XYZ file of C-alpha atoms in Angstrom:
489
model
C 103.018 -174.014 -0.691
C 101.128 -170.884 0.180
C 99.041 -171.168 -2.955
C 98.087 -174.747 -2.091
C 96.943 -173.631 1.372
C 94.843 -170.858 -0.074
C 93.185 -173.267 -2.486
C 92.361 -175.671 0.327
C 90.867 -172.844 2.350
C 88.645 -171.917 -0.557
C 87.449 -175.500 -0.936
C 86.698 -175.692 2.787
C 84.770 -172.386 2.701
C 82.720 -173.511 -0.304
C 81.917 -176.788 1.391
C 80.738 -174.887 4.442
C 78.439 -172.708 2.331
C 76.987 -175.702 0.532
C 76.295 -177.464 3.773
C 74.081 -174.640 5.130
C 70.478 -175.931 5.190
C 67.527 -174.146 3.591
C 63.777 -173.965 4.318
C 60.988 -172.637 2.086
C 57.392 -172.501 3.262
C 53.991 -171.553 1.800
C 50.276 -172.007 2.578
C 47.719 -172.960 -0.045
C 45.359 -170.011 -0.737
C 41.727 -170.358 0.279
C 38.602 -168.738 -1.187
C 35.988 -167.301 1.194
C 34.392 -170.083 3.223
C 30.685 -170.308 4.015
C 29.888 -170.523 7.701
C 29.260 -174.131 8.786
C 31.552 -175.685 6.157
C 34.659 -177.735 6.922
C 38.007 -176.107 6.108
C 41.451 -177.660 5.722
C 44.500 -175.405 6.031
C 47.565 -176.740 4.173
C 51.127 -175.644 4.974
C 53.755 -176.796 2.445
C 57.493 -176.553 3.102
C 60.636 -177.889 1.475
C 64.010 -178.433 3.194
C 67.214 -180.422 3.073
C 67.504 -180.489 6.870
C 65.917 -182.502 9.613
C 62.439 -181.479 10.751
C 62.300 -180.117 14.285
C 58.714 -178.896 14.848
C 55.541 -177.526 13.255
C 53.303 -175.081 15.138
C 50.012 -173.506 13.990
C 48.762 -170.255 15.515
C 45.490 -168.342 15.255
C 45.470 -164.588 15.781
C 42.971 -163.530 18.442
C 41.943 -160.314 20.176
C 42.081 -158.350 16.943
C 45.536 -159.660 16.068
C 47.114 -158.532 19.342
C 47.608 -162.086 20.600
C 48.168 -165.587 19.235
C 46.609 -168.862 20.253
C 48.380 -172.157 19.581
C 46.009 -174.586 17.868
C 48.358 -177.396 16.711
C 51.887 -178.621 17.558
C 54.061 -181.343 16.034
C 57.377 -182.171 17.710
C 59.712 -184.389 15.656
C 61.745 -185.380 18.722
C 58.957 -187.715 19.751
C 58.551 -189.182 16.259
C 61.171 -191.764 15.244
C 60.388 -191.302 11.572
C 61.959 -187.865 11.562
C 64.273 -187.667 14.591
C 66.596 -190.561 13.581
C 66.982 -189.875 9.887
C 70.152 -191.141 8.254
C 72.668 -188.676 6.939
C 72.083 -189.724 3.378
C 68.373 -188.976 3.740
C 69.103 -185.674 5.431
C 71.160 -184.590 2.442
C 68.165 -184.923 0.101
C 65.510 -182.277 -0.542
C 62.341 -183.313 1.313
C 58.833 -181.895 0.817
C 56.413 -181.846 3.731
C 52.783 -180.850 4.158
C 51.059 -180.062 7.425
C 47.251 -179.818 7.449
C 44.855 -178.462 10.055
C 41.177 -179.323 9.741
C 38.504 -176.946 11.079
C 35.100 -178.644 11.127
C 31.948 -176.522 10.888
C 33.630 -173.130 11.011
C 32.027 -170.327 13.017
C 32.436 -166.571 12.979
C 35.124 -166.940 15.685
C 37.276 -168.862 13.186
C 37.516 -165.832 10.903
C 40.953 -164.209 10.864
C 44.707 -164.755 10.480
C 46.436 -168.159 10.725
C 50.201 -168.747 10.848
C 52.285 -171.868 10.173
C 55.719 -171.936 11.874
C 58.287 -174.586 10.909
C 61.701 -175.324 12.460
C 64.453 -177.600 11.053
C 67.902 -178.670 12.194
C 70.655 -177.251 10.060
C 72.483 -179.918 8.098
C 75.895 -178.549 8.967
C 75.192 -178.377 12.699
C 72.970 -180.671 14.688
C 72.233 -177.991 17.292
C 71.419 -175.084 14.981
C 67.707 -174.564 14.197
C 66.376 -172.699 11.146
C 62.889 -171.160 11.500
C 60.424 -169.972 8.847
C 56.738 -169.074 8.820
C 53.857 -168.225 6.510
C 50.364 -166.873 7.102
C 46.913 -166.851 5.540
C 43.664 -165.010 6.245
C 40.579 -167.191 6.561
C 37.476 -165.263 5.502
C 34.110 -166.549 6.734
C 31.072 -165.402 4.752
C 27.464 -165.658 5.900
C 24.422 -165.943 3.603
C 21.426 -163.681 4.313
C 19.193 -165.016 7.059
C 16.000 -163.292 5.966
C 14.583 -161.115 3.219
C 11.307 -159.208 3.339
C 9.557 -156.408 1.488
C 7.310 -153.724 2.953
C 5.735 -150.491 1.771
C 7.091 -147.264 3.218
C 4.629 -144.963 4.995
C 2.036 -147.704 5.209
C -0.889 -147.611 5.694
C -1.543 -144.618 3.448
C -4.764 -143.204 1.913
C -5.830 -143.258 -1.733
C -6.107 -140.018 -3.708
C -8.022 -139.643 -6.983
C -6.778 -136.138 -7.703
C -3.110 -136.054 -6.717
C -0.226 -138.236 -7.868
C 1.560 -140.052 -5.068
C 5.091 -141.328 -4.838
C 5.199 -144.950 -3.737
C 8.197 -146.687 -2.144
C 8.956 -150.383 -1.723
C 11.536 -151.276 0.928
C 13.500 -154.537 0.694
C 15.089 -155.559 4.013
C 17.935 -158.106 3.999
C 19.323 -159.217 7.369
C 22.235 -161.307 8.581
C 24.612 -161.245 5.590
C 28.395 -160.965 5.379
C 29.572 -159.254 3.256
C 26.810 -156.888 2.119
C 24.753 -158.481 -0.693
C 23.769 -157.006 -4.055
C 20.063 -156.087 -4.041
C 17.914 -155.323 -7.097
C 14.222 -155.167 -8.006
C 12.154 -156.818 -10.717
C 8.697 -156.080 -12.091
C 6.795 -159.017 -13.576
C 10.067 -160.927 -13.867
C 12.034 -158.172 -15.628
C 14.905 -156.290 -13.984
C 13.959 -152.651 -13.391
C 16.243 -149.929 -14.755
C 16.792 -147.539 -11.863
C 18.241 -144.086 -11.324
C 20.393 -143.784 -8.186
C 19.532 -140.897 -5.894
C 22.010 -138.651 -4.145
C 21.750 -140.667 -0.931
C 22.842 -143.884 -2.639
C 26.472 -144.890 -2.922
C 27.974 -145.357 -6.366
C 28.094 -149.119 -5.943
C 24.562 -149.536 -4.584
C 22.597 -149.216 -7.822
C 21.955 -152.347 -9.846
C 22.812 -152.047 -13.509
C 21.963 -154.392 -16.325
C 24.762 -155.987 -18.284
C 25.467 -154.203 -21.509
C 23.759 -150.940 -20.554
C 25.904 -147.931 -19.752
C 24.793 -145.162 -17.359
C 24.784 -142.636 -20.233
C 22.428 -144.769 -22.312
C 20.189 -145.457 -19.331
C 19.990 -141.768 -18.466
C 19.254 -140.810 -22.052
C 16.566 -143.438 -22.359
C 14.904 -142.411 -19.095
C 15.276 -138.674 -19.697
C 12.892 -138.928 -22.658
C 10.028 -139.817 -20.326
C 10.982 -137.445 -17.535
C 8.534 -134.653 -18.310
C 5.647 -137.004 -18.988
C 5.971 -138.592 -15.545
C 6.200 -135.378 -13.536
C 3.394 -134.657 -11.071
C 1.157 -131.768 -12.085
C 0.768 -128.886 -9.611
C -2.177 -128.857 -7.262
C -3.792 -125.865 -8.972
C -6.770 -126.214 -11.304
C -4.602 -126.419 -14.428
C -6.559 -127.780 -17.392
C -6.058 -128.095 -21.145
C -7.993 -124.931 -22.040
C -5.865 -122.761 -19.773
C -2.727 -124.412 -21.093
C -3.759 -123.673 -24.682
C -4.546 -120.075 -23.733
C -1.117 -119.673 -22.155
C 0.604 -121.019 -25.265
C -1.391 -118.635 -27.479
C -0.341 -115.636 -25.400
C 3.278 -116.757 -25.526
C 3.118 -116.987 -29.328
C 1.673 -113.467 -29.525
C 4.409 -112.110 -27.249
C 7.016 -113.799 -29.436
C 5.563 -112.149 -32.556
C 5.587 -108.718 -30.878
C 9.205 -109.138 -29.887
C 10.168 -110.102 -33.418
C 8.228 -107.137 -34.906
C 9.865 -104.667 -32.505
C 13.209 -105.668 -33.922
C 12.040 -104.973 -37.498
C 11.037 -101.358 -36.836
C 8.260 -99.088 -35.474
C 5.976 -99.596 -38.483
C 6.078 -103.354 -38.136
C 5.544 -103.046 -34.373
C 2.450 -100.882 -34.847
C 1.040 -103.349 -37.361
C 1.744 -106.238 -34.993
C -0.115 -104.512 -32.159
C -3.135 -104.098 -34.411
C -3.048 -107.801 -35.313
C -2.689 -108.711 -31.668
C -5.673 -106.562 -30.731
C -7.692 -108.333 -33.423
C -6.578 -111.789 -32.294
C -7.081 -111.053 -28.591
C -10.452 -112.536 -27.505
C -12.904 -110.428 -25.579
C -13.424 -111.628 -21.954
C -17.187 -111.588 -22.359
C -17.117 -113.795 -25.440
C -14.502 -116.337 -24.226
C -16.059 -119.782 -23.736
C -14.126 -122.265 -21.575
C -15.417 -125.834 -22.001
C -16.328 -127.762 -18.895
C -13.537 -129.912 -17.439
C -14.743 -133.441 -16.683
C -12.821 -135.188 -13.912
C -13.009 -138.977 -13.840
C -14.103 -140.376 -10.502
C -12.463 -143.731 -11.143
C -8.921 -142.790 -12.133
C -7.081 -139.484 -11.815
C -6.276 -137.199 -14.742
C -2.686 -136.869 -13.577
C -1.773 -140.297 -14.926
C 0.406 -139.379 -17.881
C 3.107 -141.998 -18.444
C 3.032 -145.778 -18.696
C 6.829 -145.970 -18.281
C 7.681 -144.256 -14.979
C 11.120 -143.459 -13.652
C 12.304 -145.665 -10.806
C 14.666 -144.214 -8.205
C 16.891 -146.440 -6.113
C 18.415 -145.879 -2.667
C 20.175 -148.211 -0.295
C 21.603 -148.149 3.217
C 23.548 -150.705 5.183
C 24.142 -150.935 8.913
C 26.715 -153.064 10.711
C 25.321 -155.489 13.274
C 28.615 -156.852 14.663
C 31.157 -159.476 13.505
C 30.963 -158.095 9.998
C 27.227 -158.884 9.696
C 25.253 -156.130 7.985
C 21.604 -155.249 7.447
C 20.751 -153.787 4.047
C 17.673 -151.727 3.176
C 17.041 -151.052 -0.519
C 14.290 -148.623 -1.572
C 12.514 -148.348 -4.939
C 10.453 -145.170 -5.478
C 8.257 -144.161 -8.406
C 5.086 -142.208 -9.208
C 2.245 -144.641 -8.602
C -0.203 -145.347 -11.429
C -3.276 -147.192 -10.053
C -4.396 -148.178 -13.545
C -1.127 -149.933 -14.400
C 0.326 -150.868 -11.017
C -2.710 -152.680 -9.651
C -2.052 -156.449 -9.788
C 1.623 -155.809 -10.724
C 4.148 -158.297 -9.338
C 7.265 -156.774 -7.758
C 10.134 -158.886 -6.484
C 13.335 -158.131 -4.612
C 16.306 -160.388 -5.345
C 19.622 -160.745 -3.537
C 22.945 -161.992 -4.916
C 25.582 -163.138 -2.432
C 28.763 -165.231 -2.759
C 27.443 -167.645 -0.138
C 24.311 -168.378 -2.210
C 24.273 -170.758 -5.167
C 21.224 -168.950 -6.559
C 19.586 -165.579 -5.770
C 17.294 -165.275 -2.747
C 14.059 -163.460 -3.451
C 10.769 -162.271 -2.039
C 7.808 -160.916 -3.957
C 4.572 -159.001 -3.444
C 1.611 -158.210 -5.671
C 0.248 -154.693 -5.435
C -3.511 -154.877 -4.968
C -6.258 -152.403 -4.193
C -8.759 -153.512 -1.515
C -12.115 -154.625 -2.832
C -15.062 -156.523 -1.446
C -14.312 -156.444 2.313
C -15.852 -159.348 4.201
C -17.396 -158.277 7.502
C -18.380 -160.463 10.429
C -20.509 -159.424 13.407
C -20.462 -161.101 16.808
C -22.831 -161.995 18.283
C -24.829 -162.726 15.155
C -28.052 -161.815 16.946
C -27.291 -158.871 19.192
C -29.523 -158.090 22.148
C -29.895 -154.864 24.035
C -26.937 -154.488 26.396
C -24.604 -156.817 24.471
C -21.107 -155.835 23.293
C -21.042 -156.032 19.498
C -17.881 -156.460 17.429
C -17.795 -155.800 13.685
C -14.555 -157.047 12.121
C -13.011 -157.097 8.650
C -12.112 -160.736 8.017
C -10.706 -160.437 4.499
C -11.204 -159.270 0.926
C -12.179 -160.576 -2.473
C -8.732 -160.961 -4.060
C -7.703 -160.964 -7.698
C -6.281 -163.969 -9.556
C -2.641 -163.145 -8.744
C -2.950 -161.526 -5.315
C -2.780 -163.506 -2.093
C -3.286 -160.508 0.179
C -4.021 -156.815 -0.059
C -0.682 -155.024 -0.340
C 0.174 -152.500 0.909
C -1.701 -152.713 4.202
C -5.028 -150.870 3.916
C -6.487 -148.240 6.224
C -9.874 -148.941 7.811
C -12.310 -146.183 8.778
C -15.714 -146.807 10.413
C -18.618 -144.353 10.339
C -22.304 -144.480 11.155
C -24.606 -143.434 8.350
C -26.677 -140.478 9.442
C -25.190 -140.076 12.904
C -22.241 -140.435 15.227
C -20.851 -143.602 16.756
C -21.908 -144.903 20.147
C -19.115 -143.032 21.943
C -19.993 -139.758 20.194
C -17.105 -139.768 17.703
C -17.618 -139.223 13.997
C -15.299 -142.074 12.940
C -13.164 -144.912 14.240
C -9.886 -146.183 12.744
C -8.955 -149.846 12.860
C -9.859 -153.282 11.539
C -12.490 -153.786 14.253
C -15.363 -151.646 15.559
C -16.507 -152.374 19.127
C -19.919 -151.211 20.378
C -20.222 -151.575 24.160
C -23.671 -152.303 25.610
C -25.668 -151.384 22.538
C -28.945 -149.617 23.342
C -32.228 -150.295 21.617
C -31.910 -146.940 19.828
C -29.163 -148.406 17.567
C -31.556 -150.932 16.080
C -31.488 -150.591 12.288
C -28.395 -148.390 12.224
C -26.152 -148.667 9.167
C -22.385 -148.753 9.649
C -19.935 -148.057 6.830
C -16.414 -149.497 6.616
C -14.017 -147.735 4.222
C -10.871 -149.652 3.267
C -8.203 -147.878 1.220
C -4.557 -148.033 0.245
C -2.587 -145.997 -2.336
C -4.016 -148.154 -5.150
C -7.726 -147.727 -4.451
C -10.616 -147.371 -2.036
C -13.772 -149.359 -1.362
C -16.801 -149.104 0.954
C -19.020 -151.749 2.462
C -22.027 -151.457 4.773
C -23.659 -153.586 7.409
C -26.873 -153.065 9.326
C -27.134 -153.646 13.065
C -30.308 -155.398 14.232
C -30.823 -155.211 17.992
C -33.270 -157.635 19.630
C -34.949 -157.273 23.014
C -33.160 -158.804 25.953
C -35.607 -160.923 28.025
C -33.338 -160.753 31.057
C -33.321 -156.967 31.051
C -37.097 -156.918 30.438
C -37.742 -159.067 33.531
C -35.333 -156.915 35.509
C -37.243 -153.776 34.602
C -40.575 -155.336 35.589
C -39.099 -156.465 38.910
C -37.682 -153.007 39.502
C -41.071 -151.400 38.943
C -42.762 -153.824 41.318
C -40.162 -153.370 44.039
C -40.275 -149.599 43.636
C -44.025 -149.622 44.161
C -43.678 -151.666 47.343
C -40.732 -149.607 48.574
C -42.810 -146.449 48.469
C -44.982 -147.847 51.247
C -42.144 -149.236 53.418
C -39.623 -147.909 55.932
C -36.199 -146.478 54.875
C -34.417 -149.615 56.143
C -36.531 -151.850 53.941
C -35.932 -149.523 50.975
C -32.188 -150.106 51.285
C -32.684 -153.891 51.305
C -34.926 -153.719 48.249
C -32.407 -151.580 46.334
C -29.719 -154.153 47.178
C -31.910 -156.909 45.762
C -32.416 -154.903 42.573
C -28.638 -154.504 42.217
C -28.099 -158.271 42.664
C -30.737 -159.045 40.072
C -29.078 -156.770 37.555
C -25.722 -158.492 38.116
C -27.182 -161.952 37.569
C-alpha cells in the first residue's frame, strides 16, 4: 500500500513538472543601418502558454533610462485571451515587429523586447523573458574636398620643396577609409610616425615589407640636396680623396716600406692647387638641378576629430618632394570608402603652374584723378586643368620706381591706384604670379589722359585768385568757398 502511494506521488510530481510553461525569445540581428532608411525590428518567441503582453523599450540617456515605444496587451485581444485549453497545450510561435521609418541619429542605441505569458499550470502565474539588440546608425560623408597645405606658397628654382595635399572628409560615421590616386592609379604610401597603424591605405597583395623594400631603393635619389654649392666636380674630388685615404690605410697595415711608397704615390697623384681646373657649373633657369628622381616617396598622415553623435571629421595628408617637370598637369584624386556608400566618393585636382595671366584695367581710359584698378581675371590653362592649383601668389611692382603709395610691392589679386596723377602716365606695372610649380610675369602700361573737369577747375581757380588779390578779406573767403564747391562738383 505504501509503495502504491509513493508511485502515485511520483506520477503527480512528474505531471506537475511537465505542466510548467516555457518561453524562449530572440531578436533578429540587424546590420548597420544608413540614416534615413526604414528599419523593422523583429522579436521572435516560442511558448506553450498563453500570451500576456509584449513591450518594446528603447534605452535613452546613455542607457541610464528606458523609454516605452510599443505595448501589446493580450487581455484586450480576444484572439489570445480566450484560447482553449487544447490550443494552450501546443507550442506556439509568435513574432512582434516594430517599424522605425526614416531613422535618425536619435534612434541609434539599445532596444529591448519584453514578453510575458501565463503559465499553463496556473492561470495567475506569469513567466517573463526579454532579449535586446543594438541598432547602429551609420552616416555617409557629407562633403569631401582637397586643398594644398601652406598655400599660397612661392616657387623656387634652386631648392627642392616638400608639397602636401590635404583631403578633408566631413560628416561621416564611422570614420571612412581615405586614400590617394595619381592619374587613376593608387599611390603606394609610407605612413609617418604621426599616423595610426590603421590609417595608411595599402594595396591588396602588397605586404609592408615589400613596399618598404621597393621604396627604399629610390630613397637616396629623392633626397633633397643641401643648400651649399655642391656640384659634380667637388663630389668627384671628394671621392678621389677618399680613395687615396683608403689606399694609405691599407698600405699602413702592410708595413712601413709600403706606407712610404704609398705616400710618394699620393704626392704624385695629388693635384697642385694652381693647376686645378674646375669646369663652370651651368644652372638651368627653367628647372632646378635638384630634380633627381621620377619616382618620389609619398608619405601619408591622417587625423580624425569627433564632432558629436559619433560623427567624425577626417583629414588625410599626402606629402612628397615636388618635381615641377613631372608634377605639372598631374591629376591627383582623393577617394573615400564607407559602408554607407555603394561606391567610393572622390574629389580631384590637377596641379598646374600659372601661365598667361589675363589682366583687366578699370576704367579702360583713365583720367587724371581717377581711381584705377588692375585685376587678374584668369589664366591661360592647359588641356586638363580647369583652374590654377594650388592657389597662386600675386605680387605687383612698378618698373623703374615705387608704387603710388611709396611701397616697393603690393600683394594681392588686385592693385588699386587712388587718384592717379599725370606723372604716372606711361608707367609700366608688373604682375608676378607664382605657386610651387612655377612662376610667370605679365606687364601692363598705364595711360593717363587729361581730365577736362580738373582743367576747367584750375583755370577758374587762377581767375578767382587774380580777382581775390584785389578784394577785401571777406570776399576772399567767399571766393575760396566757391572754389571748394567747384572742386566737389
